[in-house]
Amino acid sequence: MTTHNLLIELFVEELPPKVLQKLGDAFSGVLFEQLKAQGLTAANSAVTAYASPRRLAAHITAVSALAADKAVQQKLMPVTVGLDASGNATPALLKKLQALGAGPEAVAQLKRAPDGKAEALFYDSIVKGASLADGLQKALSDAIAKLPIPKVMSYQLETDCELPGWSSVNFVRPAHSLIALHGSTVVPVKALGLTAGNSTQGHRFEAKVSPVVLANADVYADTLAKDGAVIASFTERRAEIARQLEAAAAKVGGGVKAIEDAALLDEVTALVERPNVLVCEFEKQFLDVPQECLILTMKANQKYFPLLDAAGKLTNKFLVVSNITPDDASAVTGGNERVVRPRLADAKFFFDQDRKKTLASRVDGLAKVVYHNKLGTQGERTDRVRAIAKGIAALLPQAQDAAVNTTFMQAVDTAAQLAKTDLLTDMVGEFPELQGIMGGYYARHDGLGETTAQAIEDHYKPRFAGDELPRNTVGVVVALADKIETLVGMFGIGNLPTGDKDPFALRRHALGVVRMLSEANLDVGLDALIAQAIPAFGDKITDPAAALTSFIYDRLSGGLREQGYSAQEVEAVLALRPQRLSDVAKRLTAVRAFAALPESPALAAANKRIGNVLKKAGEVDAHVNTALFKEDAEQALYAIMQKLLPESEAQFKAGDYTASLQTLATLRSPVDAFFDDVMVNAEEMDLRLNRQGLLKSLHLAMNRVADLSCLAT
């Protein structure tokens, strides 16, 4: 059957830039899948998505004008319902056949076959293949209906509708034209009050012709670029912008580079149809303002690309991605420079005003800011964080060193007290994303020292997966206190994450706690951390320790599996609820090495068996009386345990978990012999308790590093 390539384009008013690529991919994807489901595509058919600010399009190769006819077998009804005792068709069967377009003569061709419960009648027929016009109409309607539109708008149609000026449709933006070309033939489909044709519009200001007429489906991108001054492909447009940004930075010279921001590049790609990167600049006096403020206002408000020097410092030049290419670009650059100047002036004003008050003078103001109606104000929260931070700091070696104790504890308390005060500054009020960062700048201005300034700036870290940890121990302590305060408070009032809803970012806070305890090598146990945080809340909460501990270990478990550890390995280690999370990686390495040993399966199974025996026995004392031994196997097991267990314990205490488990691997043969030759639950009570005590001693030793029974298959 002859095939041609198909092009569909929906031309609309400017689409939401932050979801443009997603809209383009969804539009083309649904079109392709629907045509494929109707048998209108070939095995080698491929789809190409196009998306620009004013169009969604899809190019699909090898599309048939008519789908092949398809043999269909349809179950009608049970034989007992369709045929009477004489084998003649019942009225119910005749009515069913009539609905399918068949007459009484079709009864003789029906097939009988079991359907799992009883014998049924089946009707074989040939379903005529869908025409492209019908199939594309269905596919186009589905593609439009299934677009992931954040918010639709309703607008009235003026032509080709039942009530011009009154009939309305709902779509993300008003649509103005529709293209449906199969080769060079227009497919007569309709959508959103539009009838398909072969023409579209190009660039608003720079198209050479209007409308842009397409000769066939395969010249879409080339014709739009040549006659319409539009790069239709989102991917190609993005690559062109990246190329121009690099070229413009090189032209400025001095080793400057445009700031790397994939989200900004995507958004700008969705704002222009024919990119033209231009160099602009602002007055150097604005560089006295923290560069984070200037970068944020240029990126977030103006969609500019700031230029950084080789050292990563902001320069007074920036790049603009224009949608027009005039012969004289001075009007464009001058306009953008005039637009950005008030923004930078605002940032400078906020910075200058904020520095007139110290952070310490803002502490009382936190009492006027509500944090949560059940947990009080930001002032109360600050008091809790201070108390928790002091408790954490007291557990660290620095607090035990008399030479640094006072300085260290004072730095922790100061940073915890002032960490949230920048929330009351004008700069953070305008740019909430700068909280913490501005606190660091203002702390330096107040003469609080670099350690405290870094701790205030870093106390939100890690903000996301892969983010760096606070740069100094004071910062780690305050960040840990801040996160555990949030977790304990929210769990304490029952405000837990549900499904994909996590308004207080508790999952992210839990991962932050895990990372700091794991990577900052703090000698602080998780249970101790939670336990010393709870009293800071007084009677505002109920004890959340059990639920919160499980929540944090669940986050740790998921993170470890993402790192490539198996579910069995992770379960074995975390079943013991290790308190020093910095040891977890070493424990996992040891478990993986142990699992690779030939003795591992038998020992894991034996460990599981021992656990079951002890669970049934209840409370068991690990004491062993050698005078009660009767069997050679129990004497042999005890003897080798006396030799190996102290060695394994010494290796465990030294942190060599791999060697500790490998030492225990030697126990395989005597353990197997013990279970083969010894009746653990002997009738004599003293024998039974003694043998259970022997197994208890072995079980404790085998499960110091991990619960080896989790490795049993």
XYZ file of C-alpha atoms in Angstrom:
713
model
C 0.000 0.000 0.000
C 1.331 3.454 -0.944
C 2.420 5.603 1.976
C 3.346 9.259 2.359
C 4.691 11.337 5.171
C 2.193 13.247 7.273
C 2.445 16.724 8.767
C 0.112 18.194 11.359
C 0.494 21.739 12.663
C -1.694 23.677 15.068
C -0.926 27.405 14.870
C -1.924 29.328 17.996
C -1.168 32.426 20.019
C 1.860 32.411 22.325
C 1.966 29.211 24.395
C 3.082 29.025 28.069
C 6.887 28.915 27.812
C 7.599 26.719 30.822
C 5.579 23.817 29.420
C 6.127 24.317 25.698
C 8.466 21.378 25.185
C 6.181 19.093 27.173
C 3.186 20.220 25.098
C 5.068 19.584 21.849
C 6.172 16.099 22.887
C 2.693 15.173 24.139
C 0.961 16.449 20.985
C 3.196 14.504 18.610
C 3.338 11.434 20.857
C -0.429 10.980 21.135
C -0.918 11.604 17.410
C 1.612 8.939 16.537
C 0.289 6.358 19.010
C -3.307 6.837 17.875
C -2.442 6.475 14.201
C -0.366 3.417 15.029
C -3.248 1.877 17.000
C -5.503 2.270 13.958
C -3.011 0.560 11.656
C -2.216 3.694 9.659
C 1.546 3.661 10.297
C 4.245 1.258 9.186
C 6.739 -0.673 11.301
C 9.466 1.820 10.380
C 7.342 4.939 10.897
C 8.953 7.667 12.994
C 7.663 10.875 14.535
C 9.413 14.241 14.838
C 8.030 16.823 17.261
C 8.081 20.557 16.601
C 7.253 23.283 19.095
C 7.723 27.012 18.903
C 6.026 29.812 20.853
C 3.144 29.852 18.354
C 2.878 26.314 17.044
C 2.708 22.620 17.886
C 3.493 20.252 15.052
C 4.332 16.644 14.262
C 5.916 15.003 11.212
C 5.211 11.283 10.892
C 6.806 9.115 8.203
C 5.227 6.282 6.214
C 1.535 6.905 6.895
C -1.040 5.039 4.813
C -4.104 6.620 3.256
C -6.096 3.536 4.219
C -5.394 0.990 6.924
C -5.406 -2.659 5.934
C -8.553 -4.663 6.546
C -8.353 -6.695 9.734
C -9.780 -10.102 10.594
C -11.670 -9.936 13.883
C -13.136 -12.737 15.956
C -15.884 -11.636 18.308
C -17.426 -13.627 21.113
C -21.217 -13.535 20.867
C -22.758 -15.586 23.690
C -22.750 -19.060 25.271
C -23.948 -21.878 22.990
C -26.771 -22.646 25.409
C -28.093 -19.110 24.944
C -27.549 -18.801 21.191
C -28.875 -22.188 20.060
C -31.965 -24.075 21.121
C -32.176 -27.815 21.773
C -32.542 -28.478 18.039
C -29.445 -26.456 17.177
C -31.393 -23.579 15.659
C -30.561 -19.925 16.293
C -32.434 -18.282 19.115
C -33.959 -14.793 18.742
C -31.160 -13.465 20.977
C -28.500 -14.752 18.563
C -30.279 -13.418 15.483
C -30.629 -10.000 17.108
C -26.910 -9.968 17.973
C -25.944 -10.897 14.408
C -28.236 -8.215 13.015
C -26.471 -5.640 15.206
C -23.201 -6.744 13.623
C -24.619 -6.392 10.099
C -25.034 -10.123 9.455
C -28.159 -12.157 8.633
C -29.422 -15.648 9.567
C -27.122 -17.163 6.935
C -24.136 -16.334 9.171
C -25.265 -18.863 11.784
C -23.727 -21.743 9.847
C -20.315 -19.999 9.856
C -20.202 -19.432 13.625
C -17.467 -21.229 15.530
C -17.760 -23.010 18.819
C -14.933 -22.836 21.359
C -14.559 -22.970 25.151
C -14.159 -19.548 26.763
C -12.941 -20.788 30.121
C -16.351 -21.392 31.674
C -18.514 -22.932 28.958
C -18.657 -23.359 25.198
C -19.383 -20.102 23.368
C -20.199 -18.927 19.853
C -17.678 -16.769 17.972
C -18.221 -14.693 14.839
C -15.393 -14.116 12.363
C -15.553 -10.968 10.275
C -13.387 -8.613 8.307
C -13.266 -5.062 9.633
C -12.531 -2.529 6.949
C -9.426 -0.501 7.633
C -9.822 3.108 8.747
C -9.276 5.874 6.234
C -6.643 8.463 7.059
C -9.286 11.181 7.213
C -11.272 9.302 9.859
C -8.234 7.986 11.712
C -6.476 11.349 11.791
C -9.620 13.097 12.995
C -9.785 10.726 15.967
C -6.049 10.996 16.628
C -6.097 14.799 16.442
C -9.054 15.061 18.791
C -7.313 12.767 21.286
C -4.012 14.635 20.992
C -5.705 17.942 21.794
C -7.785 16.466 24.607
C -4.774 14.826 26.257
C -2.422 17.810 26.168
C -0.974 18.441 29.661
C -2.373 21.963 29.719
C -1.810 23.764 33.051
C -4.841 26.018 32.554
C -7.318 26.291 29.667
C -9.052 29.392 28.368
C -12.421 29.710 26.670
C -12.871 31.818 23.534
C -15.565 32.359 20.930
C -15.432 31.244 17.319
C -16.305 33.638 14.495
C -16.508 31.243 11.526
C -17.213 27.626 10.685
C -19.380 27.053 13.743
C -23.042 26.750 14.657
C -23.374 30.182 16.300
C -20.650 32.618 15.137
C -19.618 34.869 18.001
C -21.365 32.636 20.510
C -20.002 29.117 20.023
C -16.915 28.659 22.152
C -14.059 26.177 22.569
C -11.583 25.535 25.372
C -7.857 25.408 24.704
C -4.627 26.653 26.191
C -4.516 29.597 23.739
C -6.705 30.733 20.800
C -5.929 28.660 17.694
C -5.792 30.323 14.274
C -4.941 27.690 11.683
C -4.525 23.966 11.151
C -2.325 22.088 8.662
C -2.880 18.423 7.758
C -0.770 17.305 4.798
C -0.410 13.714 3.627
C 2.367 14.136 1.115
C 1.036 17.133 -0.799
C -2.644 16.322 -0.202
C -4.671 18.146 2.423
C -6.455 15.756 4.786
C -9.959 17.140 5.524
C -9.901 17.191 9.323
C -11.190 19.804 11.758
C -10.226 20.928 15.245
C -11.017 23.878 17.522
C -13.305 25.390 14.882
C -10.578 25.182 12.216
C -10.539 23.319 8.905
C -7.208 21.888 7.791
C -5.272 23.514 4.968
C -1.685 23.805 3.802
C -0.665 27.254 5.063
C 0.531 28.792 8.304
C 2.061 32.010 9.578
C 5.743 32.665 10.065
C 7.563 35.072 12.358
C 5.419 37.970 13.574
C 7.825 40.594 12.239
C 10.381 38.930 9.973
C 8.519 36.433 7.799
C 9.224 36.984 4.092
C 5.713 35.984 3.032
C 2.335 35.694 4.682
C 0.885 33.150 4.762
C 3.634 30.545 4.475
C 2.374 27.886 2.065
C 3.718 24.335 2.261
C 4.157 22.317 -0.923
C 4.177 19.016 0.959
C 4.685 17.506 4.390
C 8.454 17.121 4.047
C 9.323 20.787 3.483
C 7.800 22.031 6.734
C 10.940 22.937 8.687
C 12.845 24.226 5.647
C 9.966 26.347 4.331
C 9.277 27.851 7.761
C 12.954 28.717 8.140
C 13.272 30.172 4.622
C 9.938 31.944 4.173
C 8.746 32.289 7.756
C 12.007 33.084 9.616
C 11.116 30.434 12.212
C 13.193 27.557 13.591
C 10.337 25.136 14.223
C 12.270 22.487 16.152
C 12.586 23.150 19.876
C 15.796 21.093 20.019
C 17.413 22.876 17.067
C 16.382 26.285 18.389
C 17.841 25.479 21.797
C 21.109 24.331 20.259
C 21.274 27.504 18.158
C 20.769 29.687 21.239
C 23.510 27.804 23.105
C 25.851 28.266 20.123
C 25.118 31.983 19.895
C 25.580 32.446 23.659
C 29.007 30.849 23.464
C 29.956 32.911 20.408
C 28.772 36.162 21.988
C 30.733 35.462 25.187
C 33.839 34.723 23.144
C 33.376 38.014 21.304
C 33.283 39.898 24.631
C 36.619 38.267 25.476
C 38.465 38.053 28.769
C 37.452 34.429 29.319
C 33.868 35.333 30.234
C 31.127 32.721 29.970
C 27.349 32.860 30.094
C 25.914 31.402 33.262
C 24.876 27.766 32.837
C 21.192 27.284 33.569
C 19.334 24.561 31.676
C 15.903 25.687 32.900
C 16.539 29.268 31.770
C 17.778 28.044 28.388
C 14.618 25.945 27.970
C 12.388 28.858 28.889
C 14.110 31.286 26.531
C 13.933 28.688 23.752
C 10.172 28.681 24.297
C 9.979 32.478 24.019
C 11.642 33.045 20.644
C 11.146 31.672 17.136
C 14.292 33.093 15.562
C 16.928 33.719 18.255
C 19.425 36.545 18.049
C 21.845 36.873 20.983
C 22.994 40.412 21.781
C 25.495 41.781 24.312
C 24.287 44.382 26.809
C 25.817 45.974 29.884
C 24.944 47.845 33.057
C 26.803 50.313 35.252
C 29.704 48.831 37.211
C 28.488 50.451 40.423
C 25.843 47.733 40.698
C 28.577 45.120 41.109
C 28.865 46.255 44.729
C 25.593 44.395 45.323
C 25.985 40.633 46.046
C 26.131 38.929 42.690
C 23.474 36.389 43.676
C 20.941 39.241 43.840
C 21.892 40.627 40.438
C 22.001 37.215 38.795
C 18.624 36.246 40.212
C 16.865 39.427 39.083
C 18.373 39.177 35.592
C 17.467 35.519 35.212
C 14.080 35.389 36.911
C 12.612 38.731 35.880
C 14.240 39.479 32.536
C 15.371 36.064 31.227
C 18.895 37.391 30.633
C 22.112 35.393 30.726
C 24.646 37.076 33.053
C 28.296 36.825 32.045
C 30.809 35.509 34.588
C 34.570 35.943 34.413
C 37.058 33.079 34.610
C 36.917 33.191 38.422
C 33.122 32.898 38.425
C 32.585 36.534 39.366
C 29.765 38.513 37.775
C 30.744 41.078 35.151
C 28.702 44.125 34.155
C 27.800 42.559 30.818
C 24.933 40.204 30.059
C 23.398 38.469 27.046
C 19.884 38.950 25.713
C 18.152 36.454 23.430
C 16.108 38.645 21.113
C 13.320 37.434 18.844
C 14.199 39.935 16.112
C 17.308 40.610 14.042
C 17.340 44.294 13.068
C 20.122 45.850 11.003
C 20.809 48.201 13.890
C 20.542 46.360 17.188
C 21.241 49.423 19.344
C 17.551 50.032 19.992
C 17.158 46.454 21.258
C 20.258 46.521 23.465
C 19.477 50.016 24.726
C 15.920 49.031 25.580
C 17.033 45.996 27.548
C 19.655 48.023 29.381
C 17.014 50.569 30.356
C 14.703 47.804 31.543
C 17.271 46.062 33.729
C 18.618 49.231 35.333
C 15.606 49.830 37.670
C 15.702 46.170 38.716
C 19.361 46.436 39.676
C 18.737 49.779 41.351
C 16.018 48.146 43.467
C 18.430 45.397 44.490
C 21.063 47.978 45.440
C 18.507 49.964 47.426
C 17.351 46.874 49.321
C 20.970 45.895 50.056
C 21.892 49.360 51.309
C 18.756 49.626 53.454
C 19.130 46.174 54.964
C 22.671 46.877 56.131
C 21.457 49.786 58.238
C 20.120 47.243 60.752
C 22.111 44.370 62.223
C 20.848 40.824 62.129
C 20.830 40.769 65.910
C 18.436 43.726 65.980
C 15.961 41.730 63.904
C 15.722 38.762 66.288
C 12.758 40.197 68.222
C 10.875 40.668 64.964
C 10.785 36.893 64.422
C 8.243 36.671 67.232
C 5.786 38.511 64.984
C 6.103 36.021 62.101
C 3.839 32.965 62.309
C 5.601 29.726 61.473
C 2.724 27.294 62.052
C -0.483 27.711 63.998
C 0.315 24.645 66.123
C 4.042 25.292 66.473
C 4.096 29.021 67.072
C 6.179 31.803 65.572
C 9.546 31.932 63.874
C 10.839 33.319 67.166
C 9.721 30.195 69.020
C 11.158 28.059 66.266
C 14.483 29.882 66.548
C 14.560 29.132 70.290
C 13.994 25.451 69.551
C 16.704 25.351 66.887
C 19.130 27.027 69.299
C 18.411 24.436 71.981
C 18.745 21.533 69.554
C 21.943 22.947 68.038
C 23.505 23.285 71.498
C 22.563 19.691 72.262
C 24.142 18.421 69.033
C 27.268 20.538 69.520
C 27.714 19.189 73.051
C 28.080 15.669 71.619
C 30.967 16.591 69.316
C 34.721 16.424 70.074
C 35.018 20.227 69.791
C 32.802 20.589 72.849
C 35.072 18.288 74.846
C 38.193 20.311 74.010
C 38.460 23.036 76.644
C 40.598 25.181 74.334
C 37.884 25.522 71.693
C 34.718 24.717 73.625
C 33.595 28.260 74.426
C 34.351 29.655 70.969
C 32.714 26.715 69.188
C 29.567 26.666 71.333
C 29.186 30.448 71.035
C 29.503 30.289 67.231
C 26.857 27.558 67.074
C 24.463 29.521 69.282
C 24.965 32.782 67.380
C 24.450 31.155 63.991
C 21.330 29.325 65.208
C 19.892 32.513 66.706
C 20.477 34.624 63.585
C 19.873 32.032 60.852
C 16.294 33.112 60.129
C 16.649 36.865 60.674
C 17.263 37.602 56.998
C 13.626 36.603 56.402
C 12.805 40.067 57.729
C 15.062 41.912 55.269
C 13.814 43.781 52.218
C 16.059 41.780 49.908
C 14.702 38.398 50.969
C 11.204 39.847 50.980
C 11.679 40.654 47.292
C 13.709 37.543 46.440
C 12.790 34.643 48.797
C 15.240 32.416 46.929
C 18.078 34.386 48.571
C 17.235 33.417 52.156
C 20.356 32.226 53.902
C 22.593 33.695 51.220
C 21.751 37.250 52.252
C 22.064 36.286 55.900
C 25.673 35.365 55.205
C 26.395 38.725 53.555
C 24.768 40.677 56.353
C 26.597 38.621 59.006
C 29.932 39.571 57.420
C 28.852 43.201 57.353
C 28.000 42.940 61.072
C 31.504 41.638 61.789
C 30.381 38.217 62.998
C 33.254 36.383 61.338
C 33.499 34.029 58.401
C 32.621 30.869 60.331
C 29.313 32.256 61.564
C 28.544 33.907 58.213
C 29.113 30.634 56.348
C 26.987 28.740 58.870
C 24.073 31.173 58.420
C 24.408 31.027 54.638
C 24.678 27.224 54.571
C 22.060 26.214 57.127
C 19.501 25.402 54.404
C 21.935 22.975 52.764
C 21.679 20.446 51.322
C 18.689 21.956 49.511
C 18.365 19.186 46.913
C 19.905 15.889 45.831
C 23.548 16.435 44.962
C 23.751 19.809 46.723
C 26.904 20.448 48.746
C 26.923 20.200 52.535
C 27.612 23.172 54.831
C 31.237 24.240 54.639
C 32.123 24.110 58.324
C 31.128 22.129 61.410
C 29.164 25.034 62.894
C 27.104 25.156 59.703
C 26.534 21.394 59.774
C 25.314 21.554 63.374
C 22.899 24.423 62.689
C 21.650 22.855 59.431
C 21.100 19.545 61.198
C 19.259 21.278 64.044
C 17.096 23.221 61.604
C 16.079 20.119 59.651
C 15.474 17.876 62.642
C 13.385 20.637 64.267
C 11.160 20.723 61.191
C 10.857 16.936 61.088
C 10.164 16.463 64.790
C 7.682 19.343 64.833
C 5.703 18.248 61.803
C 5.657 14.591 62.797
C 4.789 15.628 66.337
C 1.583 17.351 65.178
C 0.771 14.623 62.644
C 1.503 16.780 59.600
C 2.989 13.980 57.477
C 3.635 13.723 53.724
C 0.923 11.910 51.778
C 1.372 10.526 48.275
C 3.090 13.163 46.197
C 2.119 15.978 48.581
C 4.885 17.202 50.854
C 4.312 20.936 51.448
C 6.969 21.216 54.163
C 9.564 19.236 52.130
C 9.907 16.636 54.886
C 11.340 14.036 52.513
C 14.023 16.484 51.440
C 14.761 17.380 55.084
C 15.083 13.690 55.970
C 17.528 13.125 53.121
C 19.479 16.153 54.307
C 19.720 14.675 57.815
C 20.857 11.359 56.338
C 23.533 13.008 54.222
C 24.932 15.116 57.053
C 25.058 12.196 59.473
C 26.602 10.007 56.767
C 29.023 12.344 55.027
C 29.952 14.930 57.662
C 31.113 12.064 59.924
C 29.357 13.413 63.010
C 29.537 11.083 65.993
C 25.815 11.497 66.625
C 23.343 8.623 66.629
C 19.997 9.075 64.917
C 17.953 8.021 67.955
C 19.944 10.375 70.197
C 19.459 13.209 67.717
C 15.686 12.793 67.668
C 15.475 12.207 71.428
C 17.306 15.391 72.343
C 15.213 17.438 69.878
C 11.825 16.429 71.287
C 12.077 18.276 74.665
C 12.533 21.601 72.829
C 8.832 21.491 71.881
C 7.444 21.070 75.369
C 3.773 20.074 75.230
C 3.189 21.287 71.669
C 3.706 17.807 70.180
C 3.205 14.126 70.881
C 6.226 11.839 70.775
C 7.032 11.236 67.071
C 10.233 9.220 67.569
C 9.064 5.844 66.244
C 7.317 7.190 63.128
C 10.078 9.679 62.340
C 12.841 7.098 62.748
C 11.108 4.758 60.303
C 10.559 7.652 57.887
C 14.250 8.592 57.893
C 15.412 4.993 57.466
C 12.949 4.609 54.569
C 14.532 7.643 52.871
C 17.982 6.177 53.512
C 16.876 2.816 52.105
C 15.570 4.375 48.907
C 18.737 6.417 48.453
C 20.971 3.365 48.891
C 19.007 1.350 46.325
C 19.382 4.249 43.878
C 23.138 3.979 44.435
C 23.060 0.393 43.169
C 22.820 -1.694 46.333
C 20.359 -4.577 46.197
C 17.197 -4.612 48.269
C 18.552 -7.625 50.228
C 21.835 -5.873 51.037
C 20.066 -2.712 52.169
C 17.511 -4.633 54.234
C 20.243 -6.657 55.937
C 22.112 -3.546 57.080
C 19.158 -1.314 57.968
C 17.327 -4.094 59.835
C 19.758 -3.384 62.699
C 18.871 0.344 62.650
C 22.567 1.392 62.757
C 22.956 4.624 64.705
C 26.164 5.826 63.055
C 24.947 6.409 59.508
C 28.518 7.080 58.404
C 29.108 3.335 58.943
C 26.325 2.209 56.632
C 28.443 2.259 53.468
C 31.137 0.127 55.119
C 28.515 -2.310 56.371
C 27.058 -2.623 52.885
C 30.488 -3.286 51.409
C 31.037 -6.005 54.011
C 27.656 -7.595 53.325
C 28.294 -7.600 49.579
C 31.684 -9.269 50.099
C 30.164 -11.814 52.482
C 27.325 -12.611 50.056
C 29.925 -13.473 47.413
C 31.493 -16.203 49.600
C 30.495 -19.836 48.918
C 29.608 -20.241 52.614
C 27.173 -17.322 52.514
C 23.901 -19.059 51.464
C 24.222 -21.813 54.079
C 25.151 -19.394 56.876
C 22.370 -16.987 55.937
C 19.863 -19.836 55.999
C 21.259 -21.068 59.330
C 21.066 -17.554 60.748
C 17.420 -17.339 59.721
C 16.777 -20.721 61.333
C 18.503 -19.628 64.545
C 16.414 -16.466 64.590
C 13.205 -18.483 64.267
C 14.277 -20.823 67.099
C 15.073 -17.922 69.405
C 11.869 -16.076 68.491
C 9.798 -19.084 69.519
C 11.830 -19.517 72.702
C 11.158 -15.945 73.885
C 13.702 -14.374 76.254
C 16.958 -16.317 76.005
C 20.118 -15.793 78.066
C 23.365 -16.009 76.080
C 25.025 -17.899 78.985
C 26.566 -21.307 78.136
C 27.493 -24.099 80.593
C 30.046 -26.414 78.968
C 29.322 -29.126 81.569
C 25.917 -29.618 79.976
C 27.274 -30.450 76.524
C 26.349 -33.994 75.456
C 26.883 -33.997 71.703
C 30.187 -33.722 69.898
C 28.651 -31.223 67.454
C 27.723 -28.725 70.166
C 31.151 -29.057 71.765
C 32.833 -28.497 68.383
C 30.687 -25.459 67.607
C 31.391 -23.945 71.016
C 35.121 -24.548 70.656
C 35.416 -22.803 67.294
C 33.163 -20.004 68.530
C 35.578 -19.432 71.410
C 38.331 -19.014 68.892
C 36.597 -17.012 66.140
C 34.100 -14.789 67.974
C 36.708 -12.725 69.868
C 38.628 -12.274 66.633
C 35.483 -11.210 64.759
C 34.490 -8.852 67.583
C 37.917 -7.188 67.583
C 37.678 -6.659 63.827
C 34.167 -5.220 64.254
C 35.305 -2.770 66.936
C 38.183 -1.721 64.693
C 35.671 -0.902 61.944
C 36.830 -3.710 59.642
C 33.355 -5.065 58.990
C 34.361 -7.054 55.928
C 37.011 -9.017 57.837
C 34.602 -9.515 60.740
C 32.022 -11.221 58.530
C 34.585 -13.220 56.601
C 35.984 -14.570 59.871
C 32.534 -15.850 60.751
C 32.255 -17.632 57.399
C 34.479 -20.386 58.834
C 31.566 -21.392 61.054
C 29.606 -22.919 58.219
C 30.616 -26.566 58.736
C 30.251 -26.697 62.540
C 26.886 -24.864 62.321
C 25.629 -27.356 59.713
C 26.824 -30.236 61.893
C 25.122 -28.747 64.949
C 21.728 -28.629 63.262
C 22.231 -32.115 61.813
C 23.202 -33.789 65.106
C 21.783 -31.731 67.964
C 18.185 -31.479 69.131
C 17.932 -27.846 70.273
C 14.563 -28.134 71.979
C 15.518 -31.105 74.115
C 13.026 -32.382 76.654
C 15.421 -31.654 79.527
C 14.973 -27.965 80.388
C 18.617 -27.360 81.300
C 19.860 -28.858 78.029
C 17.348 -26.852 76.033
C 18.231 -23.540 77.692
C 21.948 -24.250 77.323
C 21.645 -24.968 73.614
C 19.439 -21.945 73.112
C 22.052 -19.878 74.957
C 24.753 -21.209 72.627
C 22.682 -20.200 69.606
C 21.960 -16.812 71.191
C 25.704 -16.129 71.518
C 26.227 -17.166 67.910
C 23.267 -15.087 66.707
C 24.548 -11.944 68.418
C 27.981 -12.374 66.882
C 26.706 -13.100 63.382
C 24.419 -10.069 63.308
C 26.707 -7.312 64.542
C 27.305 -5.936 61.040
C 23.971 -6.832 59.455
C 21.027 -9.176 59.786
C 22.401 -12.010 57.673
C 19.050 -13.792 57.606
C 17.914 -11.149 55.082
C 20.338 -12.714 52.586
C 18.600 -16.114 52.788
C 16.603 -17.027 49.707
